[in-house]
Coordinates of C-alpha atoms in Angstrom, one line a residue:
M5 CA -126.7 59.0 -167.6
T6 CA -126.7 62.1 -169.7
D7 CA -123.9 64.7 -169.6
S8 CA -126.3 67.2 -168.1
A9 CA -127.2 64.8 -165.3
A10 CA -123.6 64.1 -164.7
D11 CA -122.8 67.8 -164.4
S12 CA -125.3 68.1 -161.6
F13 CA -123.0 66.1 -159.3
V14 CA -119.6 66.8 -157.8
P15 CA -117.1 64.5 -156.1
L16 CA -117.2 64.2 -152.3
P17 CA -113.6 64.9 -151.1
G18 CA -112.2 62.3 -148.7
S19 CA -114.7 59.6 -149.6
E20 CA -112.2 57.5 -151.6
R21 CA -111.9 53.8 -150.7
G22 CA -109.3 51.5 -152.1
P23 CA -109.6 47.7 -152.7
L24 CA -110.3 45.5 -149.7
P25 CA -107.9 42.6 -149.5
A26 CA -109.4 39.1 -149.3
A27 CA -112.9 40.3 -150.2
E28 CA -115.0 37.6 -151.9
Q29 CA -118.2 38.1 -153.8
A30 CA -121.1 37.0 -151.7
G31 CA -124.0 37.8 -154.0
P32 CA -126.0 40.7 -155.5
V33 CA -127.1 43.7 -153.5
D34 CA -130.8 44.0 -153.1
G35 CA -131.6 47.5 -154.6
S36 CA -135.0 47.6 -152.9
Q37 CA -133.6 47.2 -149.4
R38 CA -134.0 50.4 -147.4
I39 CA -131.2 51.7 -145.2
V40 CA -130.4 54.9 -143.3
V41 CA -127.1 56.7 -144.0
T42 CA -125.5 59.5 -141.9
L43 CA -124.6 62.8 -143.5
V44 CA -122.2 65.0 -141.7
T45 CA -122.8 68.7 -142.4
R46 CA -120.7 71.8 -142.2
R47 CA -120.4 74.1 -139.2
R48 CA -121.8 77.6 -139.1
S49 CA -118.3 78.7 -138.0
A50 CA -115.1 76.8 -137.2
L51 CA -114.3 75.7 -133.6
P52 CA -111.7 78.2 -132.3
R53 CA -108.6 76.4 -131.0
D54 CA -108.7 78.1 -127.6
L55 CA -112.3 76.8 -127.1
V56 CA -111.0 73.2 -127.8
E57 CA -107.7 73.5 -125.9
T58 CA -108.7 75.2 -122.7
P59 CA -110.7 73.9 -119.7
A60 CA -113.3 76.6 -120.2
T61 CA -116.4 75.0 -121.8
V62 CA -119.6 75.9 -123.6
T63 CA -123.0 74.3 -123.2
R64 CA -124.5 72.1 -125.8
D65 CA -126.9 74.8 -126.8
E66 CA -124.1 77.3 -127.2
L67 CA -122.1 74.9 -129.2
A68 CA -125.1 74.2 -131.5
E69 CA -125.9 77.9 -131.9
Q70 CA -122.3 79.0 -132.7
H71 CA -120.6 75.9 -134.3
G72 CA -123.4 73.5 -135.2
T73 CA -125.2 73.3 -138.6
D74 CA -127.4 76.2 -139.7
P75 CA -131.0 74.9 -139.7
A76 CA -131.4 76.5 -143.1
D77 CA -128.7 74.1 -144.5
I78 CA -130.8 71.2 -143.2
D79 CA -134.0 72.5 -144.8
F80 CA -132.1 73.0 -148.1
L81 CA -130.7 69.5 -147.9
R82 CA -134.2 68.0 -147.3
I83 CA -135.5 69.8 -150.4
A84 CA -132.4 68.9 -152.6
L85 CA -132.6 65.1 -151.8
A86 CA -136.4 64.7 -152.2
P87 CA -136.3 64.5 -156.0
H88 CA -133.8 61.6 -155.7
G89 CA -136.3 59.5 -153.6
L90 CA -134.4 60.2 -150.4
Q91 CA -136.0 61.2 -147.1
V92 CA -134.5 63.1 -144.1
T93 CA -135.7 61.1 -141.1
E94 CA -133.7 62.8 -138.4
A95 CA -131.5 65.9 -138.0
D96 CA -129.4 67.2 -135.1
P97 CA -127.9 70.7 -135.9
G98 CA -125.8 70.6 -132.7
A99 CA -124.2 67.2 -133.6
R100 CA -124.1 68.2 -137.3
Q101 CA -125.7 65.0 -138.4
V102 CA -128.6 64.3 -140.8
K103 CA -130.1 60.8 -141.2
V104 CA -131.3 60.0 -144.7
E105 CA -133.4 57.0 -145.7
G106 CA -133.8 55.5 -149.1
S107 CA -133.5 52.3 -151.1
L108 CA -130.1 51.0 -151.9
A109 CA -130.8 51.7 -155.5
A110 CA -131.7 55.4 -154.9
L111 CA -128.8 55.9 -152.5
S112 CA -126.3 54.3 -154.8
E113 CA -127.5 56.4 -157.7
T114 CA -127.5 59.7 -155.8
F115 CA -124.1 59.2 -154.2
G116 CA -122.4 57.4 -157.0
A117 CA -121.7 54.1 -155.1
D118 CA -121.2 50.9 -157.0
L119 CA -122.2 48.6 -154.1
K120 CA -121.4 44.9 -153.9
L121 CA -122.1 42.2 -151.3
V122 CA -118.9 40.6 -150.2
R123 CA -117.3 38.5 -147.4
S124 CA -114.1 39.7 -145.8
P125 CA -112.1 38.9 -142.6
Q126 CA -113.1 40.9 -139.6
P127 CA -110.3 43.0 -138.0
G128 CA -108.8 41.1 -135.1
S129 CA -110.7 37.9 -135.2
G130 CA -110.2 37.1 -138.9
Q131 CA -113.7 35.6 -138.9
P132 CA -115.6 36.2 -142.2
A133 CA -118.2 38.9 -142.2
E134 CA -120.8 39.7 -145.0
H135 CA -121.2 43.3 -145.8
R136 CA -121.7 45.9 -148.5
Y137 CA -118.6 47.1 -150.2
R138 CA -117.5 49.8 -152.6
E139 CA -114.4 51.2 -154.1
G140 CA -113.5 54.7 -155.4
S141 CA -115.1 58.0 -154.5
L142 CA -118.6 59.1 -153.7
R143 CA -120.4 62.1 -155.2
I144 CA -123.1 64.5 -154.0
P145 CA -125.7 66.7 -155.8
A146 CA -123.8 69.9 -156.8
E147 CA -126.1 72.1 -154.9
L148 CA -125.0 70.4 -151.7
N149 CA -121.3 71.0 -152.3
G150 CA -119.7 72.4 -149.2
I151 CA -122.8 71.6 -147.1
V152 CA -122.4 67.8 -146.9
L153 CA -118.9 66.8 -145.7
A154 CA -119.3 63.0 -145.3
V155 CA -121.7 60.2 -146.3
L156 CA -121.4 57.2 -144.0
G157 CA -123.1 53.9 -144.1
L158 CA -123.3 52.8 -147.7
D159 CA -120.2 50.6 -147.3
D160 CA -120.8 48.8 -143.9
R161 CA -117.6 46.7 -143.6
P162 CA -116.3 46.0 -140.1
Q163 CA -114.2 49.1 -139.2
A164 CA -112.4 48.5 -136.0
R165 CA -110.9 45.9 -133.7
P166 CA -111.2 45.7 -129.9
H167 CA -107.9 46.2 -128.2
F168 CA -107.9 43.5 -125.5
R169 CA -105.9 40.3 -125.0
R170 CA -106.7 37.4 -122.8
A171 CA -104.0 35.6 -120.9
P172 CA -102.6 33.1 -121.4
A173 CA -104.3 32.3 -124.6
L174 CA -102.9 35.1 -126.7
V175 CA -104.0 35.8 -130.2
A176 CA -101.4 35.5 -132.9
E177 CA -100.9 38.9 -134.5
A178 CA -97.8 40.8 -135.7
A179 CA -96.5 43.1 -133.0
G180 CA -94.3 45.2 -135.3
A181 CA -91.3 44.7 -137.5
G182 CA -88.3 43.6 -135.6
T183 CA -90.1 43.3 -132.3
E184 CA -88.5 41.0 -129.7
A185 CA -89.9 40.3 -126.2
A186 CA -87.9 41.3 -123.2
A187 CA -87.1 38.3 -121.0
P188 CA -89.8 38.2 -118.3
A189 CA -88.6 39.3 -114.9
A190 CA -90.9 36.8 -113.3
G191 CA -93.9 34.6 -114.1
P192 CA -97.4 35.9 -114.9
V193 CA -99.1 38.0 -112.2
S194 CA -102.6 39.6 -112.1
Y195 CA -104.4 42.3 -110.2
T196 CA -107.9 43.5 -109.4
P197 CA -108.6 47.0 -110.9
P198 CA -108.6 48.5 -107.4
Q199 CA -105.1 47.1 -106.8
V200 CA -103.9 48.7 -110.0
A201 CA -105.4 52.0 -108.9
E202 CA -103.6 51.6 -105.6
L203 CA -100.3 51.0 -107.4
Y204 CA -100.9 54.2 -109.4
K205 CA -101.9 56.1 -106.2
F206 CA -105.3 57.2 -107.4
P207 CA -106.4 60.1 -105.2
A208 CA -108.0 59.2 -101.9
G209 CA -111.5 60.5 -101.1
T210 CA -112.7 60.2 -104.7
D211 CA -114.8 57.6 -106.4
G212 CA -116.4 59.5 -109.4
T213 CA -119.7 60.3 -107.6
G214 CA -121.8 62.8 -109.5
H215 CA -120.1 62.1 -112.8
T216 CA -121.0 60.1 -115.9
L217 CA -118.5 57.9 -117.8
A218 CA -119.5 56.9 -121.3
I219 CA -118.2 53.7 -122.9
I220 CA -118.2 53.0 -126.7
E221 CA -118.8 49.4 -127.8
L222 CA -119.0 48.0 -131.3
G223 CA -120.3 44.6 -130.4
G224 CA -120.8 42.2 -127.5
G225 CA -122.8 42.8 -124.3
F226 CA -123.1 42.5 -120.6
G227 CA -125.5 40.8 -118.1
A228 CA -126.5 42.0 -114.7
S229 CA -125.5 38.7 -113.1
D230 CA -121.9 39.2 -114.2
L231 CA -121.8 42.7 -112.7
D232 CA -123.5 41.6 -109.4
S233 CA -121.0 38.7 -109.0
Y234 CA -117.9 40.7 -110.0
F235 CA -118.5 43.8 -107.9
G236 CA -119.8 41.7 -105.0
G237 CA -116.6 39.7 -105.1
L238 CA -114.6 42.9 -104.7
S239 CA -117.0 44.1 -101.9
L240 CA -117.8 47.1 -104.0
P241 CA -121.3 48.5 -104.8
V242 CA -122.5 47.7 -108.3
P243 CA -122.2 50.9 -110.3
T244 CA -125.2 52.2 -112.3
V245 CA -124.7 50.9 -115.8
T246 CA -127.1 51.7 -118.6
A247 CA -127.1 50.3 -122.1
A248 CA -127.8 52.7 -125.0
S249 CA -128.7 51.6 -128.5
V250 CA -127.2 53.4 -131.6
D251 CA -128.2 52.6 -135.2
G252 CA -130.1 49.6 -134.1
A253 CA -127.3 47.8 -132.2
V254 CA -128.2 46.5 -128.8
N255 CA -126.6 45.0 -125.7
Q256 CA -126.3 41.2 -126.4
A257 CA -125.0 39.5 -123.4
G258 CA -123.6 36.0 -123.2
Q259 CA -122.6 35.7 -126.8
D260 CA -118.8 34.9 -126.6
P261 CA -116.5 35.3 -123.6
N262 CA -113.5 35.3 -126.0
G263 CA -115.0 37.8 -128.3
A264 CA -116.6 41.2 -128.0
D265 CA -118.2 40.4 -124.6
G266 CA -114.6 40.3 -123.2
E267 CA -114.1 43.9 -124.4
V268 CA -117.4 45.1 -122.9
L269 CA -117.0 43.5 -119.5
L270 CA -113.4 44.5 -119.3
D271 CA -114.3 48.2 -119.9
I272 CA -117.3 48.2 -117.4
E273 CA -115.5 46.3 -114.7
V274 CA -112.2 48.3 -114.8
A275 CA -114.1 51.6 -114.8
G276 CA -116.6 50.5 -112.3
A277 CA -114.1 49.0 -109.8
V278 CA -111.9 52.1 -110.0
A279 CA -114.7 54.8 -110.0
P280 CA -117.7 53.0 -108.5
G281 CA -119.5 56.2 -107.9
A282 CA -119.6 57.2 -111.6
A283 CA -122.7 56.3 -113.6
Q284 CA -121.8 54.4 -116.7
V285 CA -123.6 54.7 -120.1
V286 CA -122.5 52.0 -122.5
Y287 CA -123.2 52.9 -126.2
F288 CA -123.7 49.9 -128.4
A289 CA -123.3 50.5 -132.2
P290 CA -122.6 48.5 -135.3
N291 CA -118.9 48.0 -136.1
T292 CA -118.9 50.2 -139.1
D293 CA -117.5 53.7 -139.7
Q294 CA -121.0 55.0 -139.5
G295 CA -121.7 53.2 -136.3
F296 CA -118.5 54.3 -134.7
V297 CA -119.0 58.0 -135.6
D298 CA -122.7 57.9 -134.6
A299 CA -121.9 56.3 -131.2
V300 CA -119.2 58.8 -130.3
T301 CA -121.4 61.7 -131.5
T302 CA -124.4 60.4 -129.5
A303 CA -122.3 60.1 -126.4
V304 CA -120.7 63.6 -126.8
H305 CA -124.1 65.3 -127.2
A306 CA -125.9 63.3 -124.5
S307 CA -127.6 64.7 -121.4
P308 CA -126.1 64.7 -118.9
T309 CA -122.8 65.5 -120.5
P310 CA -120.3 62.8 -119.7
T311 CA -117.1 63.8 -117.8
A312 CA -115.1 61.2 -119.8
I313 CA -115.6 58.8 -122.7
S314 CA -113.7 55.5 -122.9
I315 CA -113.0 54.0 -126.4
S316 CA -111.2 50.7 -126.6
W317 CA -111.7 50.1 -130.4
G318 CA -109.7 51.3 -133.3
Q319 CA -107.8 50.5 -136.6
S320 CA -104.8 51.7 -138.4
E321 CA -105.2 55.3 -139.7
D322 CA -104.8 54.2 -143.4
V323 CA -107.8 51.8 -143.1
W324 CA -110.2 54.7 -142.6
T325 CA -111.5 57.0 -145.3
A326 CA -110.5 60.6 -144.8
Q327 CA -114.2 61.6 -144.4
G328 CA -114.6 59.0 -141.6
R329 CA -111.5 60.1 -139.8
T330 CA -112.5 63.8 -140.0
A331 CA -116.0 63.2 -138.9
L332 CA -114.8 61.2 -135.8
D333 CA -112.1 63.7 -135.1
Q334 CA -114.5 66.6 -135.2
A335 CA -116.9 64.7 -132.9
M336 CA -114.1 64.5 -130.4
A337 CA -113.3 68.2 -130.9
D338 CA -116.9 68.9 -129.9
A339 CA -116.3 66.7 -126.8
A340 CA -113.3 68.9 -125.8
A341 CA -115.4 72.1 -126.2
L342 CA -118.1 70.6 -124.0
G343 CA -115.5 69.7 -121.3
I344 CA -115.4 65.9 -122.0
T345 CA -112.1 64.0 -121.9
V346 CA -112.0 61.2 -124.5
C347 CA -109.7 58.4 -123.5
V348 CA -108.7 56.0 -126.4
A349 CA -106.7 52.8 -126.5
A350 CA -103.5 53.1 -128.6
G351 CA -103.6 49.5 -129.9
D352 CA -102.2 46.1 -129.1
N353 CA -100.1 45.3 -132.2
G354 CA -96.9 47.3 -131.6
S355 CA -95.6 49.9 -134.1
S356 CA -97.0 48.0 -137.1
D357 CA -100.6 48.3 -135.8
A358 CA -101.2 44.9 -137.4
Q359 CA -100.5 46.1 -140.9
T360 CA -98.3 43.9 -143.1
D361 CA -96.5 46.5 -145.3
G362 CA -93.4 46.6 -143.1
Q363 CA -94.1 50.3 -142.2
P364 CA -95.0 51.8 -138.8
H365 CA -98.6 52.8 -138.3
T366 CA -100.6 54.5 -135.6
D367 CA -104.1 53.5 -134.5
F368 CA -107.1 55.8 -135.0
P369 CA -109.0 57.3 -133.2
A370 CA -106.1 57.3 -130.7
S371 CA -104.1 59.3 -133.1
S372 CA -106.6 62.2 -133.1
P373 CA -105.2 65.2 -131.4
H374 CA -108.5 65.4 -129.6
A375 CA -108.1 62.0 -128.0
L376 CA -106.1 61.2 -124.9
A377 CA -104.1 58.2 -126.4
C378 CA -103.5 55.5 -123.9
G379 CA -100.5 53.1 -124.3
G380 CA -99.6 50.0 -122.4
T381 CA -97.0 48.8 -119.8
S382 CA -96.0 45.7 -118.1
L383 CA -96.5 46.4 -114.4
R384 CA -95.1 44.6 -111.4
G385 CA -95.7 45.7 -107.9
D386 CA -96.8 44.8 -104.4
A387 CA -100.6 45.2 -104.3
A388 CA -100.5 45.1 -100.4
S389 CA -98.0 47.9 -100.0
G390 CA -98.9 49.8 -103.2
A391 CA -95.3 49.9 -104.3
I392 CA -94.3 49.4 -107.9
S393 CA -91.1 47.3 -108.3
S394 CA -90.8 47.7 -112.1
E395 CA -92.7 49.0 -115.1
T396 CA -91.6 48.6 -118.7
V397 CA -93.1 48.9 -122.2
W398 CA -95.6 46.1 -122.8
N399 CA -94.1 43.9 -125.4
D400 CA -94.7 40.1 -125.3
G401 CA -92.9 39.5 -128.6
A402 CA -94.0 39.0 -132.2
G403 CA -97.4 37.3 -132.2
H404 CA -98.3 38.0 -128.6
G405 CA -99.0 41.7 -128.5
A406 CA -97.3 45.0 -127.7
T407 CA -98.4 48.5 -127.0
G408 CA -99.3 50.6 -130.0
G409 CA -97.6 53.9 -130.5
G410 CA -95.8 56.0 -133.1
V411 CA -96.1 59.1 -135.1
S412 CA -99.2 59.9 -137.2
D413 CA -99.1 60.2 -141.0
T414 CA -102.4 62.0 -140.9
F415 CA -102.5 64.6 -138.1
P416 CA -99.8 67.3 -137.7
L417 CA -97.9 68.0 -134.5
P418 CA -100.2 69.7 -131.9
S419 CA -98.9 72.9 -130.4
W420 CA -99.1 71.4 -126.9
Q421 CA -96.8 68.5 -128.0
A422 CA -94.2 70.7 -129.7
S423 CA -91.6 70.6 -126.9
A424 CA -92.1 67.0 -125.9
G425 CA -89.5 65.6 -128.3
V426 CA -91.8 63.8 -130.8
P427 CA -89.6 62.6 -133.7
A428 CA -90.4 62.2 -137.3
R429 CA -92.1 59.0 -138.2
A430 CA -89.8 56.0 -138.2
G431 CA -88.5 55.3 -141.7
A432 CA -89.8 58.6 -143.1
P433 CA -87.6 60.4 -145.6
A434 CA -85.0 62.8 -144.3
G435 CA -86.5 66.2 -143.5
T436 CA -89.9 64.9 -142.6
A437 CA -91.4 67.0 -139.9
P438 CA -92.6 65.5 -136.6
A439 CA -96.4 64.9 -136.4
R440 CA -98.9 63.9 -133.7
G441 CA -97.2 61.5 -131.4
V442 CA -99.0 58.6 -129.8
P443 CA -99.6 57.7 -127.0
D444 CA -100.0 60.5 -124.5
V445 CA -100.2 58.4 -121.3
A446 CA -99.9 54.8 -120.3
G447 CA -101.0 52.1 -117.8
C448 CA -100.9 48.4 -117.1
A449 CA -101.8 46.5 -120.3
D450 CA -99.7 43.4 -120.5
P451 CA -101.9 40.2 -120.2
Q452 CA -99.0 38.6 -118.3
T453 CA -99.5 41.3 -115.6
G454 CA -103.2 41.7 -116.3
Y455 CA -106.6 42.4 -114.8
Q456 CA -108.8 39.9 -113.1
V457 CA -112.3 40.1 -114.7
L458 CA -115.5 38.1 -115.0
V459 CA -116.9 37.6 -118.5
D460 CA -120.0 35.6 -119.2
G461 CA -119.6 33.8 -115.9
Q462 CA -116.0 32.9 -116.5
S463 CA -113.1 34.3 -114.4
M464 CA -110.2 35.3 -116.5
V465 CA -107.2 37.6 -116.7
V466 CA -107.2 40.1 -119.5
G467 CA -104.9 42.8 -120.7
G468 CA -104.5 45.1 -123.7
T469 CA -104.6 48.9 -124.0
S470 CA -108.4 48.4 -123.8
A471 CA -107.9 48.2 -120.1
V472 CA -106.0 51.5 -120.0
A473 CA -108.7 53.7 -121.7
P474 CA -111.3 52.9 -119.0
L475 CA -108.7 53.1 -116.3
W476 CA -107.8 56.7 -117.4
A477 CA -111.4 57.6 -117.9
A478 CA -112.1 56.6 -114.3
L479 CA -109.1 58.5 -113.1
V480 CA -110.4 61.6 -114.9
C481 CA -113.8 61.3 -113.3
R482 CA -112.2 61.0 -109.9
M483 CA -109.9 64.0 -110.5
V484 CA -112.7 66.2 -111.8
Q485 CA -114.8 65.2 -108.8
S486 CA -112.0 66.7 -106.7
T487 CA -111.3 69.8 -108.7
G488 CA -114.9 70.6 -109.5
K489 CA -113.9 71.6 -113.0
P490 CA -114.1 69.5 -116.2
F491 CA -110.8 69.0 -118.1
G492 CA -112.0 68.6 -121.7
L493 CA -108.9 68.2 -123.7
L494 CA -106.4 67.2 -121.0
Q495 CA -103.2 67.2 -123.0
P496 CA -102.5 71.0 -122.8
L497 CA -102.5 70.6 -119.0
L498 CA -100.5 67.4 -119.0
Y499 CA -97.8 68.6 -121.4
Q500 CA -97.5 72.1 -119.8
G501 CA -93.8 72.7 -119.1
V502 CA -92.8 69.3 -120.6
T503 CA -89.4 69.2 -122.5
A504 CA -87.8 66.5 -124.4
G505 CA -86.0 63.9 -122.4
T506 CA -87.4 65.1 -119.0
A507 CA -89.9 63.2 -116.9
A508 CA -93.2 64.9 -116.5
A509 CA -94.6 65.7 -113.0
G510 CA -97.4 63.4 -111.9
F511 CA -96.1 60.4 -114.0
Q512 CA -93.9 57.4 -113.6
D513 CA -91.5 57.7 -116.5
I514 CA -91.1 54.4 -118.4
T515 CA -87.6 54.2 -119.8
S516 CA -87.2 50.6 -120.7
G517 CA -88.6 48.6 -123.6
S518 CA -89.7 48.9 -127.3
N519 CA -92.8 48.4 -129.3
G520 CA -90.9 47.6 -132.5
D521 CA -89.8 50.7 -134.4
Y522 CA -89.8 52.9 -131.3
S523 CA -88.0 52.6 -128.0
A524 CA -88.7 54.0 -124.5
G525 CA -86.4 56.6 -123.0
P526 CA -86.5 59.5 -120.6
G527 CA -89.4 61.8 -121.1
W528 CA -92.1 61.4 -123.7
D529 CA -91.7 58.4 -126.1
A530 CA -93.8 56.7 -128.7
C531 CA -94.3 53.6 -126.6
T532 CA -95.7 54.9 -123.3
G533 CA -96.1 58.7 -123.8
L534 CA -95.5 60.7 -120.7
G535 CA -95.7 57.5 -118.6
S536 CA -98.1 55.9 -116.1
P537 CA -99.9 58.0 -113.6
N538 CA -99.2 58.9 -110.0
G539 CA -102.8 60.0 -109.5
T540 CA -102.3 61.9 -106.2
T541 CA -99.4 63.9 -107.5
L542 CA -101.1 64.5 -110.9
L543 CA -104.2 65.8 -109.2
S544 CA -102.1 68.2 -107.2
Q545 CA -100.5 69.5 -110.3
L546 CA -103.8 69.9 -112.2
T547 CA -105.4 71.6 -109.2
A548 CA -102.6 74.1 -109.0
T549 CA -102.7 74.8 -112.7
L550 CA -106.4 75.2 -112.8
S551 CA -106.5 77.5 -109.8
S552 CA -103.8 79.8 -111.4
S553 CA -105.6 80.0 -114.8

């Protein structure tokens, strides 16, 4: 390449990728293969904080007109990429996404990617996956500087792990440095999702009718026979469940009850049993950063607008590129502006988040300030009477799972969390300021006190914070049904009046247990957040707050 040609490109900030441990060369990349990448483009104007953090919402058209991409930028992008042999195949100004197709050779040359074909262990399962791989930074044509903010899809490594655990066959993964399991108060127990909702006093007279609950899946599938059998066994109507395809991924039922199918059926069955009146749309996407961002963006900008989105997949913040984190965080900011509450599992690997460097880590996208981060508890109660006898931090000991939680090393402390008592990150140098604390809320997640589900025809008990995200998404649908007003970003309402060391109204404060580097205590903590819900009291609090605003 000549100097003049090199001068026509500029680095793309946030695109840097470091080496991937255990990656093995699998062969050459076929430069003639054609793929589609996702470009994330700039906004016309920044989203105002009050638009994101208040229940007042805008329509999708208003969001596109005021804070989407200027159509002139898209026209310019189309012209600028054409000489490089790249074609714009799709553009959504409201979602700020442009799909660009080209050969791997042309895409690699344009964006400065030295692509290789490798095999590496998939997050969670450890099974080898073959994928494209790159290191270092990307570049973009200089005339697109400031217009294109992210280029996703060149490197298609598996990006996230599902946050569910089957009982009693627990997967061996580190639960955080120094984690020790508390002695069990009794043997394993299990509940149906409606029994969990009863223990958490979900508000009577609500079932989510009239609302849509979106679920994000990065693998697996579901079959109608499982849904018919499961909900029939609970004497509940089968909810309306629709599968949506993103980036070519489809609903593939019956593949593996111990794999991603377990995640998919857990999400659908918990949400559907707790809010049977809500229509579910399940978005299937490839398990890549591009697929994850595209799935959430598609759900956020769908019609009808969902009331809540449930995400039970994630990975340690530092495993993401900055451009990928920002793109997904901004998609969830759009969700808040549109009145959507995004509920995200906080992870199942304690304070280490399955990283092996001995440091605490938080899971993303749960660590986004635009996500309602959902941690996990061990729940014991009388399903017949609806009385909780004990609830502690979920921690089954090293190798057996514990709730994620901690303090972000990426996102600053949100204003609504400023009085909650979030500490500096464990092990951080003296004087380090507090940052975004995870989780916000919690719910039953321990596989030893887990959920009875049906996966690929097999009855099993499953736990993990994967169950808590759809549980809270269903609760949100039921509370919005009652209030008649969407919540959007729920945290400013939940944290209103919260002070350090003091229990929050509408929650059962979890004060016992640890996830490794963090311990539970009165008020907010980095294990279970504000606590598990008392749905009836919480609805009363929210109704009063909304009516006075």
